[in-house]
Amino acid sequence: MKNIIAALAIVAATPAMAQDKMTLLLDWFVNPDHGPIIIAEENGYFADEGLEVEVVAPADPSAPPRLVAAGQADLAVSYQPQLHLQIHEGLPLKRVGTLVATPLNCLLVLNDGPIQELSDLKGKKIGFSVAGVEEAVLQAMLGEHGVTPNDIEMINVNFSLSPSLMSGQVDAVIGAFRNFELNQMEIEGVEGRCFYVEEEGVPSYDELIYVANPDRMDADKIARFLAATEKATQYIVNNPEKSWEIFAATSTELQDELNARAWVDTLPRFALRPAGFDAGRYARFEAFLKDSGMIESLNPVEAIAIDVTTQ
């Protein structure tokens, strides 16, 4: 009996195993797009995987991939289209997981405005926030309807996408997220309508992905991170209302109608298998960028994306 008591005392005195620390940089402030990350933290799934994850919202949304490339964080939430370009720029990055597995981007117009077909954009103004891939996306979408880049005027509206459209500053905006801007406009009493990029000549892609520096990454830690977010995604799908309550309770800024609506619209787009990926999808988008003149050569899929669970 004394030996049992002594053994129990030793166990009680033994400190808990130290958690492996990770830093994850978001693409923007916390919003429903990041649901699996927040639920994994709140439900203890990271801890179950032996992880302590620091989630950081960036001051500059364009900085996270470059910070990861420089070894200043383990992971960043980024975008598949941008990743292709960044690799061609020489950044040491690879996709190691998927957060949102379908495009969210759309070309947004006023529902009762003059743009009823994409061909109506000839001679019109289109607002954008981030230069680069959006040009290739627009070229593909409009080219199907006889509109060339010379037929439109591109205007940088920074991040005021829906406000610039509602005010009449532009006739359409590209880069609007269908789960946010459509809801935002409806709440403000102005109905918008999306032309969906994947229905208008653009290859489908993963909107939000996790990127890491392949020369510095710890594949085991990342695999455990993805296992935790997979479990969180399953919890969200099985418990949509309860998971929203958990998510919204983390910040008063999330507790409004826009985020509640966006949560519902984003839920079916989360990657159910965040570690897995479709190699053909990455090859097709790489070819699309080359055909659009955005890149001069083709990288093999293994230079763009990997499944860390096989490493």
Short mmCIF file of C-alpha atoms in Angstrom, two decimals:
data_model
loop_
_atom_site.label_atom_id
_atom_site.label_comp_id
_atom_site.label_asym_id
_atom_site.label_seq_id
_atom_site.Cartn_x
_atom_site.Cartn_y
_atom_site.Cartn_z
CA MET A 1 0.00 0.00 0.00
CA LYS A 2 2.84 2.35 0.87
CA ASN A 3 4.44 1.64 -2.49
CA ILE A 4 1.19 2.50 -4.30
CA ILE A 5 0.85 5.75 -2.35
CA ALA A 6 4.47 6.60 -3.06
CA ALA A 7 3.98 5.91 -6.75
CA LEU A 8 0.87 8.11 -6.87
CA ALA A 9 2.77 10.88 -5.10
CA ILE A 10 5.53 10.72 -7.71
CA VAL A 11 2.98 10.93 -10.55
CA ALA A 12 1.26 13.89 -8.90
CA ALA A 13 4.57 15.68 -8.48
CA THR A 14 5.66 15.08 -12.08
CA PRO A 15 5.14 18.22 -14.17
CA ALA A 16 2.89 17.97 -17.24
CA MET A 17 4.61 17.38 -20.53
CA ALA A 18 5.61 20.66 -22.15
CA GLN A 19 3.50 21.57 -25.17
CA ASP A 20 5.25 22.15 -28.50
CA LYS A 21 4.86 25.83 -29.37
CA MET A 22 3.79 27.06 -32.80
CA THR A 23 3.10 30.49 -34.23
CA LEU A 24 0.34 30.90 -36.83
CA LEU A 25 -0.05 34.20 -38.69
CA LEU A 26 -3.55 34.88 -40.01
CA ASP A 27 -4.27 36.57 -43.32
CA TRP A 28 -6.51 39.19 -41.69
CA PHE A 29 -8.27 39.90 -38.39
CA VAL A 30 -10.14 36.95 -36.86
CA ASN A 31 -13.35 36.23 -38.76
CA PRO A 32 -15.53 33.20 -39.62
CA ASP A 33 -13.01 32.08 -42.26
CA HIS A 34 -10.81 31.07 -39.33
CA GLY A 35 -13.49 28.99 -37.58
CA PRO A 36 -11.57 25.68 -37.41
CA ILE A 37 -8.53 27.39 -35.91
CA ILE A 38 -10.50 29.09 -33.15
CA ILE A 39 -12.64 26.03 -32.39
CA ALA A 40 -9.51 23.84 -32.22
CA GLU A 41 -8.12 26.21 -29.61
CA GLU A 42 -11.34 26.66 -27.63
CA ASN A 43 -12.24 22.95 -27.59
CA GLY A 44 -8.74 21.90 -26.55
CA TYR A 45 -7.88 20.02 -29.75
CA PHE A 46 -4.48 21.71 -30.07
CA ALA A 47 -3.67 20.78 -26.49
CA ASP A 48 -4.76 17.20 -27.19
CA GLU A 49 -2.13 17.13 -29.95
CA GLY A 50 0.54 18.45 -27.60
CA LEU A 51 0.53 21.91 -29.17
CA GLU A 52 0.44 25.45 -27.85
CA VAL A 53 -0.52 27.60 -30.84
CA GLU A 54 -0.08 31.36 -30.82
CA VAL A 55 -2.52 32.86 -33.32
CA VAL A 56 -1.49 36.32 -34.55
CA ALA A 57 -3.54 38.73 -36.68
CA PRO A 58 -1.19 40.74 -38.94
CA ALA A 59 -0.80 44.49 -39.06
CA ASP A 60 -0.09 44.11 -42.78
CA PRO A 61 -2.14 41.39 -44.52
CA SER A 62 0.54 40.91 -47.20
CA ALA A 63 3.30 40.23 -44.66
CA PRO A 64 2.54 36.74 -43.18
CA PRO A 65 3.86 34.57 -46.05
CA ARG A 66 7.07 36.60 -46.20
CA LEU A 67 7.51 36.34 -42.43
CA VAL A 68 7.11 32.55 -42.63
CA ALA A 69 9.59 32.44 -45.52
CA ALA A 70 12.03 34.34 -43.30
CA GLY A 71 11.57 31.85 -40.47
CA GLN A 72 9.74 34.26 -38.15
CA ALA A 73 6.66 32.03 -37.80
CA ASP A 74 5.78 28.38 -38.36
CA LEU A 75 2.66 28.82 -40.48
CA ALA A 76 0.67 31.50 -42.26
CA VAL A 77 -2.85 31.53 -43.62
CA SER A 78 -2.57 32.62 -47.24
CA TYR A 79 -4.18 32.15 -50.66
CA GLN A 80 -3.44 29.51 -53.28
CA PRO A 81 -3.33 31.98 -56.23
CA GLN A 82 -0.81 34.19 -54.43
CA LEU A 83 1.31 31.19 -53.43
CA HIS A 84 1.99 30.31 -57.07
CA LEU A 85 3.29 33.82 -57.73
CA GLN A 86 5.33 34.00 -54.51
CA ILE A 87 7.14 30.76 -55.34
CA HIS A 88 8.03 32.16 -58.75
CA GLU A 89 9.35 35.26 -56.96
CA GLY A 90 11.75 32.95 -55.12
CA LEU A 91 10.08 32.77 -51.70
CA PRO A 92 10.72 29.41 -49.96
CA LEU A 93 7.08 28.47 -49.35
CA LYS A 94 4.82 25.46 -49.82
CA ARG A 95 1.18 24.74 -49.18
CA VAL A 96 1.00 22.31 -46.25
CA GLY A 97 -2.73 22.38 -45.52
CA THR A 98 -6.08 23.80 -46.60
CA LEU A 99 -8.48 25.92 -44.56
CA VAL A 100 -11.15 26.95 -47.10
CA ALA A 101 -11.32 24.52 -50.01
CA THR A 102 -13.36 26.50 -52.56
CA PRO A 103 -13.03 29.96 -54.09
CA LEU A 104 -14.64 32.77 -52.10
CA ASN A 105 -13.61 35.47 -54.55
CA CYS A 106 -16.25 36.85 -56.91
CA LEU A 107 -16.89 39.79 -59.21
CA LEU A 108 -19.57 41.78 -57.39
CA VAL A 109 -22.13 44.12 -58.94
CA LEU A 110 -25.36 45.80 -57.89
CA ASN A 111 -28.26 43.41 -58.37
CA ASP A 112 -30.48 46.06 -59.96
CA GLY A 113 -27.61 47.98 -61.59
CA PRO A 114 -26.57 48.29 -65.23
CA ILE A 115 -24.32 45.20 -65.17
CA GLN A 116 -26.57 42.23 -65.85
CA GLU A 117 -24.07 40.28 -67.96
CA LEU A 118 -20.27 40.36 -67.91
CA SER A 119 -20.34 41.78 -71.43
CA ASP A 120 -21.98 44.90 -69.92
CA LEU A 121 -18.63 45.76 -68.28
CA LYS A 122 -17.19 47.04 -71.55
CA GLY A 123 -16.19 50.66 -70.97
CA LYS A 124 -16.88 50.41 -67.23
CA LYS A 125 -14.84 50.78 -64.02
CA ILE A 126 -13.82 47.81 -61.87
CA GLY A 127 -12.48 48.25 -58.35
CA PHE A 128 -9.83 46.02 -56.79
CA SER A 129 -7.79 45.78 -53.60
CA VAL A 130 -4.73 43.70 -54.43
CA ALA A 131 -2.99 43.80 -57.80
CA GLY A 132 -1.61 40.65 -59.37
CA VAL A 133 -3.72 37.54 -59.65
CA GLU A 134 -6.94 39.58 -59.93
CA GLU A 135 -5.78 40.75 -63.36
CA ALA A 136 -5.51 37.19 -64.62
CA VAL A 137 -8.85 36.29 -63.06
CA LEU A 138 -10.58 39.24 -64.72
CA GLN A 139 -8.93 38.52 -68.05
CA ALA A 140 -10.26 34.96 -67.98
CA MET A 141 -13.76 35.97 -66.85
CA LEU A 142 -14.23 38.88 -69.26
CA GLY A 143 -12.49 37.22 -72.19
CA GLU A 144 -15.28 34.67 -72.29
CA HIS A 145 -17.67 37.57 -73.01
CA GLY A 146 -15.70 39.56 -75.55
CA VAL A 147 -14.30 42.15 -73.12
CA THR A 148 -10.54 42.84 -73.16
CA PRO A 149 -8.35 44.53 -70.50
CA ASN A 150 -8.29 47.63 -72.71
CA ASP A 151 -12.09 47.83 -72.52
CA ILE A 152 -12.20 48.45 -68.76
CA GLU A 153 -10.70 50.86 -66.24
CA MET A 154 -9.17 49.31 -63.12
CA ILE A 155 -9.37 51.43 -59.95
CA ASN A 156 -7.59 50.61 -56.68
CA VAL A 157 -10.23 51.10 -53.97
CA ASN A 158 -7.99 49.61 -51.26
CA PHE A 159 -10.21 47.52 -49.02
CA SER A 160 -13.40 49.52 -49.58
CA LEU A 161 -14.84 47.04 -52.05
CA SER A 162 -18.56 47.07 -51.33
CA PRO A 163 -18.61 50.77 -50.23
CA SER A 164 -17.04 51.83 -53.54
CA LEU A 165 -19.64 49.81 -55.43
CA MET A 166 -22.59 51.10 -53.42
CA SER A 167 -21.40 54.72 -53.76
CA GLY A 168 -21.14 54.45 -57.55
CA GLN A 169 -17.39 55.01 -57.61
CA VAL A 170 -17.06 51.80 -59.65
CA ASP A 171 -19.45 49.57 -61.61
CA ALA A 172 -18.10 46.29 -60.20
CA VAL A 173 -15.43 45.02 -57.81
CA ILE A 174 -13.19 41.97 -58.03
CA GLY A 175 -11.81 40.32 -54.90
CA ALA A 176 -15.05 40.51 -52.93
CA PHE A 177 -15.62 37.47 -50.73
CA ARG A 178 -19.07 36.06 -51.38
CA ASN A 179 -19.52 35.09 -47.72
CA PHE A 180 -18.92 38.66 -46.50
CA GLU A 181 -19.54 41.41 -49.04
CA LEU A 182 -22.89 40.02 -50.21
CA ASN A 183 -24.10 39.87 -46.61
CA GLN A 184 -22.66 43.28 -45.78
CA MET A 185 -24.52 44.90 -48.67
CA GLU A 186 -27.80 43.19 -47.83
CA ILE A 187 -27.55 44.33 -44.20
CA GLU A 188 -27.09 47.88 -45.47
CA GLY A 189 -30.17 47.58 -47.66
CA VAL A 190 -28.39 47.23 -51.00
CA GLU A 191 -28.65 43.90 -52.78
CA GLY A 192 -25.57 42.71 -54.62
CA ARG A 193 -24.97 39.89 -57.06
CA CYS A 194 -21.87 37.79 -57.65
CA PHE A 195 -20.38 36.44 -60.83
CA TYR A 196 -18.52 33.41 -59.48
CA VAL A 197 -14.95 33.08 -60.75
CA GLU A 198 -15.06 29.27 -60.98
CA GLU A 199 -18.15 29.48 -63.22
CA GLU A 200 -16.56 32.01 -65.57
CA GLY A 201 -13.40 30.40 -66.95
CA VAL A 202 -11.13 30.39 -63.88
CA PRO A 203 -9.91 26.98 -62.60
CA SER A 204 -11.24 26.18 -59.15
CA TYR A 205 -8.72 26.58 -56.32
CA ASP A 206 -8.28 26.55 -52.56
CA GLU A 207 -9.11 30.04 -51.29
CA LEU A 208 -7.33 29.82 -47.93
CA ILE A 209 -4.34 27.59 -47.29
CA TYR A 210 -1.61 27.12 -44.71
CA VAL A 211 1.90 27.82 -45.99
CA ALA A 212 5.24 26.94 -44.42
CA ASN A 213 8.92 27.25 -45.25
CA PRO A 214 9.85 23.70 -46.39
CA ASP A 215 13.47 24.19 -45.32
CA ARG A 216 12.55 25.14 -41.75
CA MET A 217 9.23 23.45 -41.02
CA ASP A 218 8.57 20.70 -38.49
CA ALA A 219 6.34 18.32 -40.48
CA ASP A 220 5.26 16.41 -37.38
CA LYS A 221 4.04 19.54 -35.58
CA ILE A 222 2.21 20.71 -38.69
CA ALA A 223 0.58 17.28 -39.11
CA ARG A 224 -0.67 17.49 -35.52
CA PHE A 225 -1.92 21.05 -36.13
CA LEU A 226 -3.89 19.82 -39.14
CA ALA A 227 -5.28 16.86 -37.18
CA ALA A 228 -6.60 19.31 -34.58
CA THR A 229 -8.20 21.60 -37.17
CA GLU A 230 -9.72 18.58 -38.94
CA LYS A 231 -11.35 17.55 -35.68
CA ALA A 232 -12.55 21.14 -35.20
CA THR A 233 -14.04 21.21 -38.69
CA GLN A 234 -15.93 18.01 -38.01
CA TYR A 235 -17.23 19.53 -34.78
CA ILE A 236 -18.38 22.65 -36.66
CA VAL A 237 -20.20 20.62 -39.31
CA ASN A 238 -21.86 18.43 -36.68
CA ASN A 239 -22.67 21.32 -34.33
CA PRO A 240 -23.08 24.51 -36.41
CA GLU A 241 -25.05 26.53 -33.87
CA LYS A 242 -23.03 25.47 -30.83
CA SER A 243 -19.75 26.06 -32.65
CA TRP A 244 -20.92 29.56 -33.62
CA GLU A 245 -21.65 30.29 -29.96
CA ILE A 246 -18.16 29.12 -28.97
CA PHE A 247 -16.54 31.12 -31.79
CA ALA A 248 -18.50 34.34 -31.16
CA ALA A 249 -17.85 34.19 -27.42
CA THR A 250 -14.13 34.75 -28.02
CA SER A 251 -14.64 38.42 -28.98
CA THR A 252 -17.41 41.00 -28.74
CA GLU A 253 -16.38 42.25 -32.19
CA LEU A 254 -17.58 38.96 -33.68
CA GLN A 255 -21.03 39.20 -32.14
CA ASP A 256 -22.94 40.94 -34.91
CA GLU A 257 -25.27 40.07 -37.78
CA LEU A 258 -22.58 40.17 -40.45
CA ASN A 259 -20.37 37.60 -38.74
CA ALA A 260 -23.36 35.40 -37.86
CA ARG A 261 -24.44 35.33 -41.52
CA ALA A 262 -20.89 34.81 -42.75
CA TRP A 263 -20.48 31.88 -40.38
CA VAL A 264 -23.42 30.07 -41.99
CA ASP A 265 -22.18 30.81 -45.52
CA THR A 266 -18.59 29.78 -44.77
CA LEU A 267 -19.32 26.54 -42.96
CA PRO A 268 -19.80 24.31 -46.05
CA ARG A 269 -16.55 25.59 -47.56
CA PHE A 270 -14.14 24.49 -44.84
CA ALA A 271 -11.72 21.75 -45.88
CA LEU A 272 -12.89 18.49 -44.34
CA ARG A 273 -9.45 16.97 -44.98
CA PRO A 274 -7.05 19.88 -44.40
CA ALA A 275 -3.92 17.77 -44.92
CA GLY A 276 -5.04 16.27 -48.22
CA PHE A 277 -4.94 18.06 -51.56
CA ASP A 278 -5.80 17.62 -55.23
CA ALA A 279 -2.54 17.71 -57.20
CA GLY A 280 -4.42 18.31 -60.44
CA ARG A 281 -6.00 21.45 -59.03
CA TYR A 282 -2.58 22.98 -58.32
CA ALA A 283 -1.23 21.93 -61.73
CA ARG A 284 -4.23 23.45 -63.49
CA PHE A 285 -3.93 26.77 -61.69
CA GLU A 286 -0.20 26.93 -62.40
CA ALA A 287 -0.97 26.37 -66.10
CA PHE A 288 -3.73 29.00 -65.95
CA LEU A 289 -1.27 31.61 -64.64
CA LYS A 290 1.24 30.77 -67.37
CA ASP A 291 -1.42 30.97 -70.08
CA SER A 292 -2.46 34.35 -68.63
CA GLY A 293 1.12 35.66 -68.84
CA MET A 294 1.48 36.00 -65.06
CA ILE A 295 4.39 33.52 -64.89
CA GLU A 296 6.97 32.49 -67.49
CA SER A 297 7.49 28.84 -66.57
CA LEU A 298 5.69 25.95 -64.88
CA ASN A 299 6.64 24.58 -61.48
CA PRO A 300 5.88 20.93 -60.71
CA VAL A 301 3.16 20.34 -58.12
CA GLU A 302 5.69 19.00 -55.61
CA ALA A 303 7.33 22.43 -55.60
CA ILE A 304 3.99 24.05 -54.68
CA ALA A 305 2.10 21.75 -52.32
CA ILE A 306 2.76 18.74 -50.11
CA ASP A 307 0.91 16.39 -47.78
CA VAL A 308 2.90 16.64 -44.54
CA THR A 309 1.32 13.47 -43.17
CA THR A 310 3.44 11.51 -45.67
CA GLN A 311 6.71 13.24 -44.76
#
